[in-house]
Coordinates of C-alpha atoms in Angstrom, one line a residue:
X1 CA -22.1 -54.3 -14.2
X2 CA -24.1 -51.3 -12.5
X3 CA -26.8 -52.6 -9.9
X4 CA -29.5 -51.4 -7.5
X5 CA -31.4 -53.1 -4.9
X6 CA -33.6 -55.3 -6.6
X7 CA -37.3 -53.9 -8.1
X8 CA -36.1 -50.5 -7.6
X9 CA -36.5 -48.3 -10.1
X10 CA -34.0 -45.6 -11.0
X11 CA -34.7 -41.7 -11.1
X12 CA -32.6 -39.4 -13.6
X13 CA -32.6 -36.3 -13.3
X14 CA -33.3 -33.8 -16.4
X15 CA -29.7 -33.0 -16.8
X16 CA -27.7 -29.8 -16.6
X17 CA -25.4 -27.4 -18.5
X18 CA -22.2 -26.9 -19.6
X19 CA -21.2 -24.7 -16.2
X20 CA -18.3 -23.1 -17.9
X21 CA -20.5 -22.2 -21.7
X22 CA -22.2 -19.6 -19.9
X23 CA -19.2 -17.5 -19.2
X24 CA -18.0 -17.2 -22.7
X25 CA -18.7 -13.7 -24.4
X26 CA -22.0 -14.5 -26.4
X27 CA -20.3 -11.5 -28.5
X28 CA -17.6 -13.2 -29.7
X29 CA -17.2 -16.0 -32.0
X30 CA -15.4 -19.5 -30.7
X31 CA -12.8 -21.0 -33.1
X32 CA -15.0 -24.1 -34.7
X33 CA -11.4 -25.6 -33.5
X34 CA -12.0 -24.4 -29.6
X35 CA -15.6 -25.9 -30.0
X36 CA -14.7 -29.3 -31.4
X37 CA -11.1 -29.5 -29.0
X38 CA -13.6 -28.6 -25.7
X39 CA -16.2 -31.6 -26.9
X40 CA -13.6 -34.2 -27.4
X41 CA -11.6 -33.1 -23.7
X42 CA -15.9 -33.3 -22.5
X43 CA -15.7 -36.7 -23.9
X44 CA -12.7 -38.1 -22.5
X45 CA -13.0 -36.7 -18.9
X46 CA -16.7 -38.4 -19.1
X47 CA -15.3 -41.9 -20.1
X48 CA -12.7 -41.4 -17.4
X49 CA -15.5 -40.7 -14.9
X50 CA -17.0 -44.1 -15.5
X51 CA -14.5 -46.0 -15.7
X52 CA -12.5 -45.2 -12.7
X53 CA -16.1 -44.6 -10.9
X54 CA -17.1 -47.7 -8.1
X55 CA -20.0 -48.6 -9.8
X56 CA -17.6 -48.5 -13.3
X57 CA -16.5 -51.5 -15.1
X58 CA -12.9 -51.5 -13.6
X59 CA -14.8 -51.2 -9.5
X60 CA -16.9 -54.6 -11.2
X61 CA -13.9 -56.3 -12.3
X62 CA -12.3 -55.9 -9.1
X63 CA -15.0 -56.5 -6.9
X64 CA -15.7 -60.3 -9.5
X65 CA -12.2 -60.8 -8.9
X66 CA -12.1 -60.3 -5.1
X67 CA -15.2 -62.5 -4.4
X68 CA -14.2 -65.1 -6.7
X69 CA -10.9 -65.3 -5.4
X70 CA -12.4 -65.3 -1.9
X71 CA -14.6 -68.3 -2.4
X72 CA -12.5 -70.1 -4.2
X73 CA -9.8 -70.4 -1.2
X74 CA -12.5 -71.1 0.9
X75 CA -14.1 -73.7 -1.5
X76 CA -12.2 -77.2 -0.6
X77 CA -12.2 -76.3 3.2
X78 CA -16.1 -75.7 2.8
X79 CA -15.7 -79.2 1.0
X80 CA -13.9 -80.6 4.1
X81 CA -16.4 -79.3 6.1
X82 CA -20.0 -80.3 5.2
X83 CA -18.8 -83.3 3.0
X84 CA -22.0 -84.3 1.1
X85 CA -24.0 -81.0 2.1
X86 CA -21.7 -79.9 -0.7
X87 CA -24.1 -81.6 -3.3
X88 CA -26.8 -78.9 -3.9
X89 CA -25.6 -75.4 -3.0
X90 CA -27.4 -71.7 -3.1
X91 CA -25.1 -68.7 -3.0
X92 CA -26.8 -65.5 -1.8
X93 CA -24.7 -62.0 -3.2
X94 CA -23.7 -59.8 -5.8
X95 CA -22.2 -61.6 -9.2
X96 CA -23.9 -64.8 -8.2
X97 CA -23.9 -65.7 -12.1
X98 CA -20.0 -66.1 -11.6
X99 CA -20.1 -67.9 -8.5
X100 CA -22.6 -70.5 -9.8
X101 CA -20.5 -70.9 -12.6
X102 CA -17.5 -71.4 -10.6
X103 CA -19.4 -73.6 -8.1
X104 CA -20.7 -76.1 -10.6
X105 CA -17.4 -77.1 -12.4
X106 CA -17.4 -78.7 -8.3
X107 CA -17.8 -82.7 -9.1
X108 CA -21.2 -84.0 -7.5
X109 CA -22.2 -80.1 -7.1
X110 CA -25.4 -78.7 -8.1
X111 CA -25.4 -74.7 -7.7
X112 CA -28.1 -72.3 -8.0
X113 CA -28.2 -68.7 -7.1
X114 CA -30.1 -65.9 -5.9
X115 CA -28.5 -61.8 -7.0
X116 CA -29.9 -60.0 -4.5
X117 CA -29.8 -56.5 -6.8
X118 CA -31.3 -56.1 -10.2
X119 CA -28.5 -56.5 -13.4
X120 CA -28.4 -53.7 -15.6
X121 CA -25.9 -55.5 -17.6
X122 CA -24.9 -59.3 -17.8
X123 CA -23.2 -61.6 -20.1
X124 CA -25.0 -64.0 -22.0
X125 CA -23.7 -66.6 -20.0
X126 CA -25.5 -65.1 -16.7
X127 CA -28.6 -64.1 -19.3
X128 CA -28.8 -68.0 -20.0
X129 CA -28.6 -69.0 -16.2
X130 CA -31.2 -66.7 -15.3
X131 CA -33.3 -67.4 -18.3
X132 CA -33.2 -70.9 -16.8
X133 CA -34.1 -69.8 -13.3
X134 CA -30.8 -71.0 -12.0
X135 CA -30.3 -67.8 -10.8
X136 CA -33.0 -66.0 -9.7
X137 CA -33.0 -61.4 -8.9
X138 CA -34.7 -60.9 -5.4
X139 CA -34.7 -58.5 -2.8
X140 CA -33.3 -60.3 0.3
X141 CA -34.6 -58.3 2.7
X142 CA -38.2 -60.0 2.0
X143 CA -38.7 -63.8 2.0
X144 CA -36.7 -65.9 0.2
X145 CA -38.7 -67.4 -3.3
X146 CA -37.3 -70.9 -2.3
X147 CA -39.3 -73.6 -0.2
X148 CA -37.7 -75.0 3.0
X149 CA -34.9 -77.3 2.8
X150 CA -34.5 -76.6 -0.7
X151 CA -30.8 -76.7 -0.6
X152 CA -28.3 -78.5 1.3
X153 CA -25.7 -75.6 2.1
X154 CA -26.3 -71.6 1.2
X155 CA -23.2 -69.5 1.2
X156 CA -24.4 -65.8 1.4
X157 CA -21.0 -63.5 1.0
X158 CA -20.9 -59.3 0.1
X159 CA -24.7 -59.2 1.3
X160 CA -25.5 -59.1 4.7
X161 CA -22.8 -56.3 5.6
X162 CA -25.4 -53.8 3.9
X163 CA -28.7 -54.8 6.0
X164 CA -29.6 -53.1 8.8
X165 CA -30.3 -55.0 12.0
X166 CA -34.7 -54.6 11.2
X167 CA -33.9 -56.6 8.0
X168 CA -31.2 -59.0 9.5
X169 CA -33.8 -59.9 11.9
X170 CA -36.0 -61.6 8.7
X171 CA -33.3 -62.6 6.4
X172 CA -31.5 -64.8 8.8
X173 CA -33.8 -67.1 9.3
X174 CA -34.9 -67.2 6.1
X175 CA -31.6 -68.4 5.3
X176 CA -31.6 -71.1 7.9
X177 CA -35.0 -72.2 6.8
X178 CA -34.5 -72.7 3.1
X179 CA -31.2 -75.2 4.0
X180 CA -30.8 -78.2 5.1
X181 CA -27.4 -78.8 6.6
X182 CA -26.6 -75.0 7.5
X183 CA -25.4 -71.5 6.1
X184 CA -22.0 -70.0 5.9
X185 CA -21.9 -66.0 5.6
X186 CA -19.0 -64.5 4.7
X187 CA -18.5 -61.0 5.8
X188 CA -16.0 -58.6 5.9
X189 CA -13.6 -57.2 9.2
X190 CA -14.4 -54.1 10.9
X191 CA -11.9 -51.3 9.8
X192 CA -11.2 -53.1 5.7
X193 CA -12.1 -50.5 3.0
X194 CA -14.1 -52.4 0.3
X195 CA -15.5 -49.7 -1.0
X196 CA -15.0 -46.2 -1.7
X197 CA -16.6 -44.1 1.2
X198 CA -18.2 -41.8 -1.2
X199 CA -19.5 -44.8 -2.5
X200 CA -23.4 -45.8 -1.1
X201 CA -24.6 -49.4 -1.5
X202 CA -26.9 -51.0 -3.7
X203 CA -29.5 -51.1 -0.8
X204 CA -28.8 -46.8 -0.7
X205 CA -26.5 -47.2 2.3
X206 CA -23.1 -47.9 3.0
X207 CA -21.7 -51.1 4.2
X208 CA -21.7 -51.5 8.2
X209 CA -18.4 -54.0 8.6
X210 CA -19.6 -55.2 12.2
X211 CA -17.3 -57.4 14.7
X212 CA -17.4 -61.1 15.2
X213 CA -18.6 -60.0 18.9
X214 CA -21.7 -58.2 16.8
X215 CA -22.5 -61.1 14.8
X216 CA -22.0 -63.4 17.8
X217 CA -24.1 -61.7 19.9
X218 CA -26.8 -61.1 17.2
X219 CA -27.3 -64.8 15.8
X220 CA -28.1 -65.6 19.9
X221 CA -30.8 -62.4 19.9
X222 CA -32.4 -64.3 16.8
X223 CA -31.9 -67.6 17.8
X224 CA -29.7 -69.0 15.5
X225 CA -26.9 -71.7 16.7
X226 CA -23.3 -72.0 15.4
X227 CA -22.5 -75.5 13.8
X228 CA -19.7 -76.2 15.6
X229 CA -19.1 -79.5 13.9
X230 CA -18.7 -77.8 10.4
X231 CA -16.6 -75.1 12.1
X232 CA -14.0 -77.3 13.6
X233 CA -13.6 -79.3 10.5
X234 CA -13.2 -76.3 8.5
X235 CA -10.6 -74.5 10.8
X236 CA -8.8 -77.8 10.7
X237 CA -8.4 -78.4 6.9
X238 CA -7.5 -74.3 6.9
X239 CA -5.0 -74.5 9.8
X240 CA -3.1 -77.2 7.5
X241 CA -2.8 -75.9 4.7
X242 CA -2.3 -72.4 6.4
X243 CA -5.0 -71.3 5.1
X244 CA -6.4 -67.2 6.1
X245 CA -9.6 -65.8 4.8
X246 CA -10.0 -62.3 4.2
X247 CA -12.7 -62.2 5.4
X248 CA -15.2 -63.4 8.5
X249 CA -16.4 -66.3 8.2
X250 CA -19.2 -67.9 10.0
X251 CA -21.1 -71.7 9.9
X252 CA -24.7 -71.4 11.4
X253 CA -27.5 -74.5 11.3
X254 CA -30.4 -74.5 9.6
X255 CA -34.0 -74.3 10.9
X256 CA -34.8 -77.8 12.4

């Protein structure tokens, strides 16, 4: 599934040429063979493109398979943690239709979900969830379309690394306001290669993988507190089953 940041619309260009055409000798005559072997190599190089592109179905695939996996090993230590905040969950991030999915097989878990870029493509699985408003496409960098307290627990993951510290400042707290029992953001290490570095987000820039220092530092400039109580039961359940995210992983409280 291709995406861009959601109500964004997207510019093509006119298109161009053949580069090479232009050299031929507009004398001579190409073998209908020549014309008809060059279309089919244009074809195949053009389907290769796509496919082996970030934004092509195989970079999906593996990016649905990495965040799956990644909330899934997290899932019954995020379980240990919050207990009955488990009960009505939002996840915030790309392929939320999957997540939600995943999420709600949970017993005594309600899941909703919010894509924070538009869907160019989707299954008609994620076409019925958001059809049903389950999950909803907004842009996170403006205020969330939920009221306060409307969930228990929000798990935001693949989303925050691509905001720059002006919208972090709003979306935070947006997050802390719209649960009840905290927020858990999942966020990658300084140095990991998610994406290709050719590759520019879906918010038009590239992803800014910041330290757990950074973070730190920037949930106390905003205000936000850890919830230390969640943290230390998670960490426990982890450290027994020797359990090792992939990724950062931090548990902040919701707006009182």
């Amino acid at each position: 599934m291709s995406r861009r940041p959601a109500s964004l619309s997207r510019r093509l260009g006119d298109g161009a040429g053949i580069p090479f055409m232009g050299s031929l000798n507009p004398k001579s005559r190409a073998s209908p063979f020549l014309s008809v072997g060059l279309l089919l190599v244009g074809a195949f190089l053009i389907i290769g493109y796509i496919y082996s592109a970030p934004g092509g179905s195989n970079g999906n695939r593996a990016a649905l398979s990495r965040l799956e996996a990644e909330i899934s090993q997290a899932l019954p230590y995020l379980k240990k943690a919050y207990g009955d905040g488990m009960h009505k969950v939002l996840h915030v991030g790309p392929n939320s239709c999957a997540v939600v999915s995943k999420l709600s097989k949970e017993e005594d878990t309600e899941a909703w979900g919010l894509e924070p870029y538009d869907l160019d493509d989707s299954d008609a699985n994620c076409k019925s969830l958001i059809r049903k408003g389950v999950v909803r496409v907004a842009d996170i960098k403006f205020p969330l379309p939920y009221k306060s307290k409307s969930f228990s627990l929000v798990i935001v993951s693949d989303a925050l690394d691509y905001l720059s510290p002006k919208y972090l400042n709003k979306t935070l707290p947006e997050l802390a306001r719209v649960s009840s029992d905290g927020f858990v953001i999942l966020s990658g290490y300084p140095g990991q290669r998610r994406v290709k570095v050719a590759e520019m987000s879906k918010f038009g820039r590239p992803a800014k993988l910041r330290s757990s220092s950074w973070w730190i530092r920037f949930f106390v400039e905003t205000r936000l507190e850890e919830n230390e109580v969640a943290t230390k039961k998670f960490e426990m359940a982890a450290a027994k089953k020797g359990y090792q995210s992939t990724c950062q992983i931090f548990h902040l409280k919701s707006l009182n």
